[in-house]
JSON list of C-alpha atoms and ligand atoms in Angstrom, two decimals:
[
{"chain": "E", "resi": 1, "resn": "MET", "atom": "CA", "xyz": [0.00, 0.00, 0.00]},
{"chain": "E", "resi": 2, "resn": "SER", "atom": "CA", "xyz": [1.18, 3.54, -0.64]},
{"chain": "E", "resi": 3, "resn": "ASP", "atom": "CA", "xyz": [1.29, 6.35, 1.88]},
{"chain": "E", "resi": 4, "resn": "HIS", "atom": "CA", "xyz": [-1.61, 8.38, 0.51]},
{"chain": "E", "resi": 5, "resn": "THR", "atom": "CA", "xyz": [-4.27, 9.89, 2.78]},
{"chain": "E", "resi": 6, "resn": "MET", "atom": "CA", "xyz": [-7.26, 9.18, 0.55]},
{"chain": "E", "resi": 7, "resn": "ASN", "atom": "CA", "xyz": [-9.88, 7.04, 2.27]},
{"chain": "E", "resi": 8, "resn": "MET", "atom": "CA", "xyz": [-12.31, 5.43, -0.15]},
{"chain": "E", "resi": 9, "resn": "LEU", "atom": "CA", "xyz": [-13.59, 3.02, 2.50]},
{"chain": "E", "resi": 10, "resn": "GLY", "atom": "CA", "xyz": [-12.79, -0.24, 0.78]},
{"chain": "E", "resi": 11, "resn": "VAL", "atom": "CA", "xyz": [-12.67, 0.81, -2.87]},
{"chain": "E", "resi": 12, "resn": "GLN", "atom": "CA", "xyz": [-9.57, -0.75, -4.45]},
{"chain": "E", "resi": 13, "resn": "ILE", "atom": "CA", "xyz": [-8.07, 0.96, -7.47]},
{"chain": "E", "resi": 14, "resn": "THR", "atom": "CA", "xyz": [-5.53, -0.83, -9.69]},
{"chain": "E", "resi": 15, "resn": "TRP", "atom": "CA", "xyz": [-3.83, 1.08, -12.50]},
{"chain": "E", "resi": 16, "resn": "LEU", "atom": "CA", "xyz": [-3.18, -1.13, -15.54]},
{"chain": "E", "resi": 17, "resn": "GLY", "atom": "CA", "xyz": [-1.32, 1.70, -17.25]},
{"chain": "E", "resi": 18, "resn": "HIS", "atom": "CA", "xyz": [-2.45, 4.56, -19.53]},
{"chain": "E", "resi": 19, "resn": "ALA", "atom": "CA", "xyz": [-6.19, 5.17, -18.92]},
{"chain": "E", "resi": 20, "resn": "THR", "atom": "CA", "xyz": [-7.00, 1.58, -17.93]},
{"chain": "E", "resi": 21, "resn": "PHE", "atom": "CA", "xyz": [-8.11, 0.99, -14.35]},
{"chain": "E", "resi": 22, "resn": "LYS", "atom": "CA", "xyz": [-9.52, -2.04, -12.58]},
{"chain": "E", "resi": 23, "resn": "ILE", "atom": "CA", "xyz": [-11.60, -1.03, -9.60]},
{"chain": "E", "resi": 24, "resn": "THR", "atom": "CA", "xyz": [-13.03, -3.36, -6.99]},
{"chain": "E", "resi": 25, "resn": "SER", "atom": "CA", "xyz": [-16.02, -1.98, -5.14]},
{"chain": "E", "resi": 26, "resn": "PRO", "atom": "CA", "xyz": [-16.63, -2.47, -1.41]},
{"chain": "E", "resi": 27, "resn": "GLN", "atom": "CA", "xyz": [-19.14, -5.22, -2.29]},
{"chain": "E", "resi": 28, "resn": "GLY", "atom": "CA", "xyz": [-16.60, -6.93, -4.54]},
{"chain": "E", "resi": 29, "resn": "LYS", "atom": "CA", "xyz": [-17.80, -5.83, -7.98]},
{"chain": "E", "resi": 30, "resn": "VAL", "atom": "CA", "xyz": [-14.94, -5.68, -10.50]},
{"chain": "E", "resi": 31, "resn": "ILE", "atom": "CA", "xyz": [-15.13, -2.65, -12.77]},
{"chain": "E", "resi": 32, "resn": "LEU", "atom": "CA", "xyz": [-12.79, -2.25, -15.75]},
{"chain": "E", "resi": 33, "resn": "ILE", "atom": "CA", "xyz": [-12.51, 1.23, -17.26]},
{"chain": "E", "resi": 34, "resn": "ASP", "atom": "CA", "xyz": [-11.08, 1.72, -20.76]},
{"chain": "E", "resi": 35, "resn": "PRO", "atom": "CA", "xyz": [-9.95, -1.86, -21.42]},
{"chain": "E", "resi": 36, "resn": "TRP", "atom": "CA", "xyz": [-6.57, -1.79, -23.14]},
{"chain": "E", "resi": 37, "resn": "THR", "atom": "CA", "xyz": [-4.13, -4.38, -21.85]},
{"chain": "E", "resi": 38, "resn": "GLN", "atom": "CA", "xyz": [-2.65, -6.73, -24.47]},
{"chain": "E", "resi": 39, "resn": "SER", "atom": "CA", "xyz": [-0.92, -4.10, -26.61]},
{"chain": "E", "resi": 40, "resn": "ASN", "atom": "CA", "xyz": [-0.71, -1.51, -23.81]},
{"chain": "E", "resi": 41, "resn": "PRO", "atom": "CA", "xyz": [3.05, -1.03, -23.32]},
{"chain": "E", "resi": 42, "resn": "ALA", "atom": "CA", "xyz": [2.47, 0.27, -19.78]},
{"chain": "E", "resi": 43, "resn": "CYS", "atom": "CA", "xyz": [0.43, -2.73, -18.63]},
{"chain": "E", "resi": 44, "resn": "PRO", "atom": "CA", "xyz": [2.47, -5.27, -16.63]},
{"chain": "E", "resi": 45, "resn": "ASP", "atom": "CA", "xyz": [2.56, -8.68, -18.33]},
{"chain": "E", "resi": 46, "resn": "ASN", "atom": "CA", "xyz": [0.92, -10.47, -15.41]},
{"chain": "E", "resi": 47, "resn": "LEU", "atom": "CA", "xyz": [-2.13, -8.17, -15.64]},
{"chain": "E", "resi": 48, "resn": "LYS", "atom": "CA", "xyz": [-2.69, -8.26, -19.41]},
{"chain": "E", "resi": 49, "resn": "GLN", "atom": "CA", "xyz": [-5.02, -11.23, -19.06]},
{"chain": "E", "resi": 50, "resn": "VAL", "atom": "CA", "xyz": [-8.20, -10.05, -17.32]},
{"chain": "E", "resi": 51, "resn": "ASP", "atom": "CA", "xyz": [-10.22, -12.98, -15.98]},
{"chain": "E", "resi": 52, "resn": "ARG", "atom": "CA", "xyz": [-13.14, -11.37, -14.24]},
{"chain": "E", "resi": 53, "resn": "VAL", "atom": "CA", "xyz": [-15.09, -8.20, -15.00]},
{"chain": "E", "resi": 54, "resn": "ASP", "atom": "CA", "xyz": [-18.59, -7.40, -13.74]},
{"chain": "E", "resi": 55, "resn": "ILE", "atom": "CA", "xyz": [-18.90, -3.95, -15.31]},
{"chain": "E", "resi": 56, "resn": "MET", "atom": "CA", "xyz": [-16.89, -2.57, -18.24]},
{"chain": "E", "resi": 57, "resn": "LEU", "atom": "CA", "xyz": [-16.88, 1.15, -19.05]},
{"chain": "E", "resi": 58, "resn": "VAL", "atom": "CA", "xyz": [-15.57, 2.62, -22.28]},
{"chain": "E", "resi": 59, "resn": "SER", "atom": "CA", "xyz": [-14.95, 6.37, -22.62]},
{"chain": "E", "resi": 60, "resn": "HIS", "atom": "CA", "xyz": [-14.55, 6.54, -26.40]},
{"chain": "E", "resi": 61, "resn": "GLY", "atom": "CA", "xyz": [-13.62, 4.57, -29.49]},
{"chain": "E", "resi": 62, "resn": "HIS", "atom": "CA", "xyz": [-9.86, 5.08, -29.74]},
{"chain": "E", "resi": 63, "resn": "PHE", "atom": "CA", "xyz": [-7.77, 1.92, -29.58]},
{"chain": "E", "resi": 64, "resn": "ASP", "atom": "CA", "xyz": [-5.88, 3.00, -26.49]},
{"chain": "E", "resi": 65, "resn": "HIS", "atom": "CA", "xyz": [-9.19, 3.02, -24.58]},
{"chain": "E", "resi": 66, "resn": "MET", "atom": "CA", "xyz": [-10.97, -0.04, -25.92]},
{"chain": "E", "resi": 67, "resn": "GLY", "atom": "CA", "xyz": [-8.40, -2.10, -27.78]},
{"chain": "E", "resi": 68, "resn": "ASP", "atom": "CA", "xyz": [-9.37, -5.17, -25.75]},
{"chain": "E", "resi": 69, "resn": "ALA", "atom": "CA", "xyz": [-13.03, -4.35, -25.10]},
{"chain": "E", "resi": 70, "resn": "VAL", "atom": "CA", "xyz": [-14.45, -6.99, -27.42]},
{"chain": "E", "resi": 71, "resn": "SER", "atom": "CA", "xyz": [-12.10, -9.80, -26.39]},
{"chain": "E", "resi": 72, "resn": "ILE", "atom": "CA", "xyz": [-12.37, -9.16, -22.65]},
{"chain": "E", "resi": 73, "resn": "ALA", "atom": "CA", "xyz": [-16.15, -8.68, -22.82]},
{"chain": "E", "resi": 74, "resn": "THR", "atom": "CA", "xyz": [-16.53, -11.89, -24.80]},
{"chain": "E", "resi": 75, "resn": "ALA", "atom": "CA", "xyz": [-14.46, -13.81, -22.28]},
{"chain": "E", "resi": 76, "resn": "THR", "atom": "CA", "xyz": [-15.79, -12.32, -19.03]},
{"chain": "E", "resi": 77, "resn": "LYS", "atom": "CA", "xyz": [-19.39, -11.32, -19.95]},
{"chain": "E", "resi": 78, "resn": "PRO", "atom": "CA", "xyz": [-19.66, -8.05, -18.01]},
{"chain": "E", "resi": 79, "resn": "THR", "atom": "CA", "xyz": [-22.34, -5.42, -18.30]},
{"chain": "E", "resi": 80, "resn": "CYS", "atom": "CA", "xyz": [-20.74, -3.15, -20.88]},
{"chain": "E", "resi": 81, "resn": "VAL", "atom": "CA", "xyz": [-21.37, 0.58, -20.56]},
{"chain": "E", "resi": 82, "resn": "ALA", "atom": "CA", "xyz": [-20.69, 3.17, -23.28]},
{"chain": "E", "resi": 83, "resn": "ILE", "atom": "CA", "xyz": [-22.28, 6.06, -25.11]},
{"chain": "E", "resi": 84, "resn": "VAL", "atom": "CA", "xyz": [-25.21, 4.80, -27.16]},
{"chain": "E", "resi": 85, "resn": "GLU", "atom": "CA", "xyz": [-23.58, 4.67, -30.60]},
{"chain": "E", "resi": 86, "resn": "LEU", "atom": "CA", "xyz": [-20.42, 3.01, -29.28]},
{"chain": "E", "resi": 87, "resn": "ALA", "atom": "CA", "xyz": [-22.50, 0.51, -27.32]},
{"chain": "E", "resi": 88, "resn": "GLY", "atom": "CA", "xyz": [-24.30, -0.36, -30.55]},
{"chain": "E", "resi": 89, "resn": "TRP", "atom": "CA", "xyz": [-20.98, -0.84, -32.31]},
{"chain": "E", "resi": 90, "resn": "LEU", "atom": "CA", "xyz": [-19.76, -3.15, -29.56]},
{"chain": "E", "resi": 91, "resn": "GLU", "atom": "CA", "xyz": [-23.00, -5.16, -29.83]},
{"chain": "E", "resi": 92, "resn": "ALA", "atom": "CA", "xyz": [-22.45, -5.50, -33.56]},
{"chain": "E", "resi": 93, "resn": "LYS", "atom": "CA", "xyz": [-19.04, -6.98, -32.71]},
{"chain": "E", "resi": 94, "resn": "GLY", "atom": "CA", "xyz": [-20.72, -9.59, -30.54]},
{"chain": "E", "resi": 95, "resn": "VAL", "atom": "CA", "xyz": [-20.58, -7.94, -27.11]},
{"chain": "E", "resi": 96, "resn": "GLN", "atom": "CA", "xyz": [-23.64, -8.84, -25.06]},
{"chain": "E", "resi": 97, "resn": "ASN", "atom": "CA", "xyz": [-25.29, -7.02, -22.14]},
{"chain": "E", "resi": 98, "resn": "THR", "atom": "CA", "xyz": [-24.49, -3.48, -23.27]},
{"chain": "E", "resi": 99, "resn": "ILE", "atom": "CA", "xyz": [-26.04, -0.36, -21.82]},
{"chain": "E", "resi": 100, "resn": "GLY", "atom": "CA", "xyz": [-25.85, 2.54, -24.24]},
{"chain": "E", "resi": 101, "resn": "PHE", "atom": "CA", "xyz": [-26.82, 5.83, -22.61]},
{"chain": "E", "resi": 102, "resn": "ASN", "atom": "CA", "xyz": [-25.67, 9.42, -22.86]},
{"chain": "E", "resi": 103, "resn": "LYS", "atom": "CA", "xyz": [-24.19, 12.41, -21.07]},
{"chain": "E", "resi": 104, "resn": "GLY", "atom": "CA", "xyz": [-26.02, 13.57, -17.97]},
{"chain": "E", "resi": 105, "resn": "GLY", "atom": "CA", "xyz": [-27.67, 10.21, -17.47]},
{"chain": "E", "resi": 106, "resn": "THR", "atom": "CA", "xyz": [-27.15, 8.04, -14.40]},
{"chain": "E", "resi": 107, "resn": "ILE", "atom": "CA", "xyz": [-27.65, 4.30, -14.34]},
{"chain": "E", "resi": 108, "resn": "ASP", "atom": "CA", "xyz": [-27.48, 1.78, -11.52]},
{"chain": "E", "resi": 109, "resn": "VAL", "atom": "CA", "xyz": [-25.48, -1.27, -12.49]},
{"chain": "E", "resi": 110, "resn": "GLN", "atom": "CA", "xyz": [-25.19, -3.98, -9.86]},
{"chain": "E", "resi": 111, "resn": "GLY", "atom": "CA", "xyz": [-25.38, -1.40, -7.08]},
{"chain": "E", "resi": 112, "resn": "ILE", "atom": "CA", "xyz": [-22.89, 1.04, -8.62]},
{"chain": "E", "resi": 113, "resn": "LYS", "atom": "CA", "xyz": [-24.30, 4.37, -9.80]},
{"chain": "E", "resi": 114, "resn": "ILE", "atom": "CA", "xyz": [-22.67, 5.43, -13.04]},
{"chain": "E", "resi": 115, "resn": "THR", "atom": "CA", "xyz": [-23.09, 8.91, -14.50]},
{"chain": "E", "resi": 116, "resn": "MET", "atom": "CA", "xyz": [-21.85, 9.76, -17.97]},
{"chain": "E", "resi": 117, "resn": "THR", "atom": "CA", "xyz": [-20.16, 13.16, -18.09]},
{"chain": "E", "resi": 118, "resn": "HIS", "atom": "CA", "xyz": [-19.01, 15.46, -20.81]},
{"chain": "E", "resi": 119, "resn": "ALA", "atom": "CA", "xyz": [-15.48, 15.27, -22.22]},
{"chain": "E", "resi": 120, "resn": "ILE", "atom": "CA", "xyz": [-13.93, 17.31, -24.99]},
{"chain": "E", "resi": 121, "resn": "HIS", "atom": "CA", "xyz": [-12.05, 14.98, -27.30]},
{"chain": "E", "resi": 122, "resn": "SER", "atom": "CA", "xyz": [-12.59, 13.18, -30.59]},
{"chain": "E", "resi": 123, "resn": "SER", "atom": "CA", "xyz": [-13.76, 9.61, -30.96]},
{"chain": "E", "resi": 124, "resn": "GLY", "atom": "CA", "xyz": [-13.72, 7.05, -33.71]},
{"chain": "E", "resi": 125, "resn": "VAL", "atom": "CA", "xyz": [-13.02, 3.44, -34.61]},
{"chain": "E", "resi": 126, "resn": "GLU", "atom": "CA", "xyz": [-10.88, 1.89, -37.32]},
{"chain": "E", "resi": 127, "resn": "ASP", "atom": "CA", "xyz": [-13.79, 0.94, -39.58]},
{"chain": "E", "resi": 128, "resn": "LYS", "atom": "CA", "xyz": [-14.94, 4.60, -39.68]},
{"chain": "E", "resi": 129, "resn": "SER", "atom": "CA", "xyz": [-18.29, 3.88, -38.02]},
{"chain": "E", "resi": 130, "resn": "TYR", "atom": "CA", "xyz": [-19.85, 6.76, -36.11]},
{"chain": "E", "resi": 131, "resn": "VAL", "atom": "CA", "xyz": [-19.48, 5.86, -32.44]},
{"chain": "E", "resi": 132, "resn": "GLY", "atom": "CA", "xyz": [-20.68, 9.05, -30.74]},
{"chain": "E", "resi": 133, "resn": "ASP", "atom": "CA", "xyz": [-18.82, 11.50, -28.51]},
{"chain": "E", "resi": 134, "resn": "ALA", "atom": "CA", "xyz": [-16.01, 10.95, -26.07]},
{"chain": "E", "resi": 135, "resn": "CYS", "atom": "CA", "xyz": [-17.17, 10.99, -22.45]},
{"chain": "E", "resi": 136, "resn": "GLY", "atom": "CA", "xyz": [-16.10, 10.57, -18.85]},
{"chain": "E", "resi": 137, "resn": "TYR", "atom": "CA", "xyz": [-17.72, 8.80, -15.92]},
{"chain": "E", "resi": 138, "resn": "VAL", "atom": "CA", "xyz": [-18.53, 9.45, -12.28]},
{"chain": "E", "resi": 139, "resn": "LEU", "atom": "CA", "xyz": [-18.93, 6.25, -10.26]},
{"chain": "E", "resi": 140, "resn": "GLU", "atom": "CA", "xyz": [-20.69, 6.20, -6.91]},
{"chain": "E", "resi": 141, "resn": "PHE", "atom": "CA", "xyz": [-19.89, 3.04, -5.00]},
{"chain": "E", "resi": 142, "resn": "GLU", "atom": "CA", "xyz": [-22.10, 1.18, -2.53]},
{"chain": "E", "resi": 143, "resn": "ASN", "atom": "CA", "xyz": [-20.46, 3.13, 0.32]},
{"chain": "E", "resi": 144, "resn": "GLY", "atom": "CA", "xyz": [-21.24, 6.54, -1.20]},
{"chain": "E", "resi": 145, "resn": "ARG", "atom": "CA", "xyz": [-17.66, 7.32, -2.23]},
{"chain": "E", "resi": 146, "resn": "ARG", "atom": "CA", "xyz": [-17.39, 8.86, -5.71]},
{"chain": "E", "resi": 147, "resn": "LEU", "atom": "CA", "xyz": [-14.70, 8.57, -8.35]},
{"chain": "E", "resi": 148, "resn": "TYR", "atom": "CA", "xyz": [-14.42, 10.61, -11.55]},
{"chain": "E", "resi": 149, "resn": "HIS", "atom": "CA", "xyz": [-12.59, 9.12, -14.55]},
{"chain": "E", "resi": 150, "resn": "ALA", "atom": "CA", "xyz": [-12.30, 11.98, -17.03]},
{"chain": "E", "resi": 151, "resn": "GLY", "atom": "CA", "xyz": [-11.55, 9.87, -20.09]},
{"chain": "E", "resi": 152, "resn": "ASP", "atom": "CA", "xyz": [-9.52, 11.82, -22.62]},
{"chain": "E", "resi": 153, "resn": "THR", "atom": "CA", "xyz": [-10.27, 15.52, -22.50]},
{"chain": "E", "resi": 154, "resn": "CYS", "atom": "CA", "xyz": [-8.95, 19.03, -22.28]},
{"chain": "E", "resi": 155, "resn": "ALA", "atom": "CA", "xyz": [-9.86, 21.06, -19.22]},
{"chain": "E", "resi": 156, "resn": "PHE", "atom": "CA", "xyz": [-13.32, 22.60, -19.63]},
{"chain": "E", "resi": 157, "resn": "SER", "atom": "CA", "xyz": [-15.28, 24.94, -17.41]},
{"chain": "E", "resi": 158, "resn": "ASP", "atom": "CA", "xyz": [-18.23, 22.56, -17.07]},
{"chain": "E", "resi": 159, "resn": "MET", "atom": "CA", "xyz": [-16.02, 20.55, -14.73]},
{"chain": "E", "resi": 160, "resn": "GLN", "atom": "CA", "xyz": [-17.48, 22.97, -12.18]},
{"chain": "E", "resi": 161, "resn": "LEU", "atom": "CA", "xyz": [-20.84, 21.33, -12.87]},
{"chain": "E", "resi": 162, "resn": "ILE", "atom": "CA", "xyz": [-19.31, 17.92, -12.23]},
{"chain": "E", "resi": 163, "resn": "HIS", "atom": "CA", "xyz": [-18.25, 19.27, -8.84]},
{"chain": "E", "resi": 164, "resn": "GLU", "atom": "CA", "xyz": [-21.63, 20.84, -8.14]},
{"chain": "E", "resi": 165, "resn": "LEU", "atom": "CA", "xyz": [-23.66, 17.81, -9.20]},
{"chain": "E", "resi": 166, "resn": "TYR", "atom": "CA", "xyz": [-21.55, 14.82, -8.20]},
{"chain": "E", "resi": 167, "resn": "LYS", "atom": "CA", "xyz": [-18.86, 16.01, -5.76]},
{"chain": "E", "resi": 168, "resn": "PRO", "atom": "CA", "xyz": [-16.23, 13.40, -6.63]},
{"chain": "E", "resi": 169, "resn": "ASP", "atom": "CA", "xyz": [-13.83, 12.38, -3.84]},
{"chain": "E", "resi": 170, "resn": "VAL", "atom": "CA", "xyz": [-11.06, 11.56, -6.30]},
{"chain": "E", "resi": 171, "resn": "ALA", "atom": "CA", "xyz": [-10.40, 12.44, -9.93]},
{"chain": "E", "resi": 172, "resn": "LEU", "atom": "CA", "xyz": [-8.49, 10.33, -12.45]},
{"chain": "E", "resi": 173, "resn": "LEU", "atom": "CA", "xyz": [-7.19, 12.93, -14.89]},
{"chain": "E", "resi": 174, "resn": "PRO", "atom": "CA", "xyz": [-5.08, 12.69, -18.05]},
{"chain": "E", "resi": 175, "resn": "ILE", "atom": "CA", "xyz": [-1.91, 14.76, -17.78]},
{"chain": "E", "resi": 176, "resn": "GLY", "atom": "CA", "xyz": [0.17, 13.58, -20.74]},
{"chain": "E", "resi": 177, "resn": "ASP", "atom": "CA", "xyz": [-0.43, 16.63, -22.95]},
{"chain": "E", "resi": 178, "resn": "PHE", "atom": "CA", "xyz": [-0.57, 16.39, -26.78]},
{"chain": "E", "resi": 179, "resn": "TYR", "atom": "CA", "xyz": [-3.78, 14.29, -27.05]},
{"chain": "E", "resi": 180, "resn": "THR", "atom": "CA", "xyz": [-5.27, 15.57, -23.78]},
{"chain": "E", "resi": 181, "resn": "MET", "atom": "CA", "xyz": [-4.69, 18.23, -21.18]},
{"chain": "E", "resi": 182, "resn": "GLY", "atom": "CA", "xyz": [-1.25, 18.52, -19.67]},
{"chain": "E", "resi": 183, "resn": "PRO", "atom": "CA", "xyz": [-0.27, 19.30, -16.07]},
{"chain": "E", "resi": 184, "resn": "LYS", "atom": "CA", "xyz": [-1.06, 23.02, -16.29]},
{"chain": "E", "resi": 185, "resn": "GLU", "atom": "CA", "xyz": [-4.60, 22.38, -17.48]},
{"chain": "E", "resi": 186, "resn": "ALA", "atom": "CA", "xyz": [-5.05, 19.44, -15.10]},
{"chain": "E", "resi": 187, "resn": "ALA", "atom": "CA", "xyz": [-4.27, 21.69, -12.13]},
{"chain": "E", "resi": 188, "resn": "VAL", "atom": "CA", "xyz": [-7.08, 24.04, -13.14]},
{"chain": "E", "resi": 189, "resn": "ALA", "atom": "CA", "xyz": [-9.31, 21.00, -13.66]},
{"chain": "E", "resi": 190, "resn": "VAL", "atom": "CA", "xyz": [-8.55, 19.94, -10.07]},
{"chain": "E", "resi": 191, "resn": "ARG", "atom": "CA", "xyz": [-9.59, 23.38, -8.85]},
{"chain": "E", "resi": 192, "resn": "MET", "atom": "CA", "xyz": [-12.86, 23.26, -10.79]},
{"chain": "E", "resi": 193, "resn": "LEU", "atom": "CA", "xyz": [-13.61, 19.72, -9.62]},
{"chain": "E", "resi": 194, "resn": "GLY", "atom": "CA", "xyz": [-12.90, 20.64, -6.01]},
{"chain": "E", "resi": 195, "resn": "VAL", "atom": "CA", "xyz": [-11.16, 17.30, -5.39]},
{"chain": "E", "resi": 196, "resn": "LYS", "atom": "CA", "xyz": [-8.51, 16.82, -2.71]},
{"chain": "E", "resi": 197, "resn": "HIS", "atom": "CA", "xyz": [-7.06, 13.73, -4.38]},
{"chain": "E", "resi": 198, "resn": "VAL", "atom": "CA", "xyz": [-6.04, 13.28, -7.99]},
{"chain": "E", "resi": 199, "resn": "ILE", "atom": "CA", "xyz": [-4.62, 10.22, -9.75]},
{"chain": "E", "resi": 200, "resn": "PRO", "atom": "CA", "xyz": [-2.74, 11.20, -12.93]},
{"chain": "E", "resi": 201, "resn": "MET", "atom": "CA", "xyz": [-3.13, 8.96, -15.99]},
{"chain": "E", "resi": 202, "resn": "HIS", "atom": "CA", "xyz": [-2.54, 8.97, -19.76]},
{"chain": "E", "resi": 203, "resn": "TYR", "atom": "CA", "xyz": [1.12, 9.99, -19.45]},
{"chain": "E", "resi": 204, "resn": "GLY", "atom": "CA", "xyz": [4.43, 8.26, -20.06]},
{"chain": "E", "resi": 205, "resn": "THR", "atom": "CA", "xyz": [2.91, 5.48, -22.18]},
{"chain": "E", "resi": 206, "resn": "PHE", "atom": "CA", "xyz": [4.51, 6.92, -25.30]},
{"chain": "E", "resi": 207, "resn": "PRO", "atom": "CA", "xyz": [7.36, 9.44, -25.44]},
{"chain": "E", "resi": 208, "resn": "ILE", "atom": "CA", "xyz": [5.01, 12.12, -26.77]},
{"chain": "E", "resi": 209, "resn": "LEU", "atom": "CA", "xyz": [2.89, 12.04, -23.57]},
{"chain": "E", "resi": 210, "resn": "THR", "atom": "CA", "xyz": [5.32, 14.23, -21.67]},
{"chain": "E", "resi": 211, "resn": "GLY", "atom": "CA", "xyz": [3.30, 15.45, -18.67]},
{"chain": "E", "resi": 212, "resn": "THR", "atom": "CA", "xyz": [4.47, 14.23, -15.27]},
{"chain": "E", "resi": 213, "resn": "PRO", "atom": "CA", "xyz": [2.99, 14.04, -11.78]},
{"chain": "E", "resi": 214, "resn": "ALA", "atom": "CA", "xyz": [5.83, 16.31, -10.59]},
{"chain": "E", "resi": 215, "resn": "ALA", "atom": "CA", "xyz": [4.77, 18.96, -13.09]},
{"chain": "E", "resi": 216, "resn": "LEU", "atom": "CA", "xyz": [1.17, 18.60, -11.89]},
{"chain": "E", "resi": 217, "resn": "ARG", "atom": "CA", "xyz": [2.28, 19.12, -8.27]},
{"chain": "E", "resi": 218, "resn": "GLU", "atom": "CA", "xyz": [4.17, 22.22, -9.31]},
{"chain": "E", "resi": 219, "resn": "ALA", "atom": "CA", "xyz": [1.17, 23.58, -11.21]},
{"chain": "E", "resi": 220, "resn": "LEU", "atom": "CA", "xyz": [-1.08, 22.93, -8.22]},
{"chain": "E", "resi": 221, "resn": "GLN", "atom": "CA", "xyz": [1.34, 24.80, -5.97]},
{"chain": "E", "resi": 222, "resn": "GLY", "atom": "CA", "xyz": [1.22, 27.67, -8.42]},
{"chain": "E", "resi": 223, "resn": "LEU", "atom": "CA", "xyz": [-2.54, 27.81, -7.94]},
{"chain": "E", "resi": 224, "resn": "GLY", "atom": "CA", "xyz": [-2.21, 27.70, -4.14]},
{"chain": "E", "resi": 225, "resn": "LEU", "atom": "CA", "xyz": [-3.51, 24.13, -4.09]},
{"chain": "E", "resi": 226, "resn": "SER", "atom": "CA", "xyz": [-0.52, 22.40, -2.49]},
{"chain": "E", "resi": 227, "resn": "GLU", "atom": "CA", "xyz": [-2.90, 20.60, -0.10]},
{"chain": "E", "resi": 228, "resn": "VAL", "atom": "CA", "xyz": [-4.22, 18.54, -3.00]},
{"chain": "E", "resi": 229, "resn": "GLU", "atom": "CA", "xyz": [-2.72, 15.09, -2.96]},
{"chain": "E", "resi": 230, "resn": "VAL", "atom": "CA", "xyz": [-1.29, 13.84, -6.25]},
{"chain": "E", "resi": 231, "resn": "ILE", "atom": "CA", "xyz": [-1.40, 10.05, -5.94]},
{"chain": "E", "resi": 232, "resn": "GLU", "atom": "CA", "xyz": [1.33, 8.85, -8.27]},
{"chain": "E", "resi": 233, "resn": "MET", "atom": "CA", "xyz": [0.58, 5.23, -8.99]},
{"chain": "E", "resi": 234, "resn": "LYS", "atom": "CA", "xyz": [2.82, 2.74, -10.75]},
{"chain": "E", "resi": 235, "resn": "PRO", "atom": "CA", "xyz": [1.24, 0.53, -13.43]},
{"chain": "E", "resi": 236, "resn": "GLY", "atom": "CA", "xyz": [0.15, -2.64, -11.67]},
{"chain": "E", "resi": 237, "resn": "GLN", "atom": "CA", "xyz": [-0.13, -0.94, -8.29]},
{"chain": "E", "resi": 238, "resn": "THR", "atom": "CA", "xyz": [-3.30, -1.21, -6.21]},
{"chain": "E", "resi": 239, "resn": "ILE", "atom": "CA", "xyz": [-4.38, 1.38, -3.66]},
{"chain": "G", "resi": 301, "resn": "ZN", "atom": "ZN1", "xyz": [-6.20, 8.25, -25.27]}
]
């Protein structure tokens, strides 16, 4: 265990590298967000094979967020959650038990409340199908703790609405720059979200994703937010 001060009351968060997280709820539900393991260079070899998933969430159609969605869903038969057009695409690929909904909606899946949030990013799949917008998710676990996974996005002022409406306890934010926000933007996102704990993601996977947790800490200090805890996970680590 790491020396962070976040207390999610039994929520276990495992980073599989990049934007891929496996989260175990207090009641033991296994949630996989943005399934990309086999060709994910940041995913440790012993975690590339995912054997159990109860709920799978996909933020958008890019390969680095759903490269293994079809294969893992076929093997583990989770409830698969995505924006409506992407859910339809996954169904066409043989994925069963999809829930396709849209931004602003909240669903209850096996006791976990899942809200789809806005994200500002592109989306698309290799076969050029239209698969809807990119999105993020707020998860509320059985114990009331709330986690925000931003997906891929720039910082946007409606993150203040995510704070007002859902009050996340922790935010998983991309900081790599280039395809998403970098540390400077992520620090402002933290301020808008009002979170005291942030887990950086979507950095270091490829050389072009240059943002670092240290740069995020520095940017937070520059905003007078040095009390915010940057939880720097290692791929494969569970907190
Ligand atoms: Zn991405």
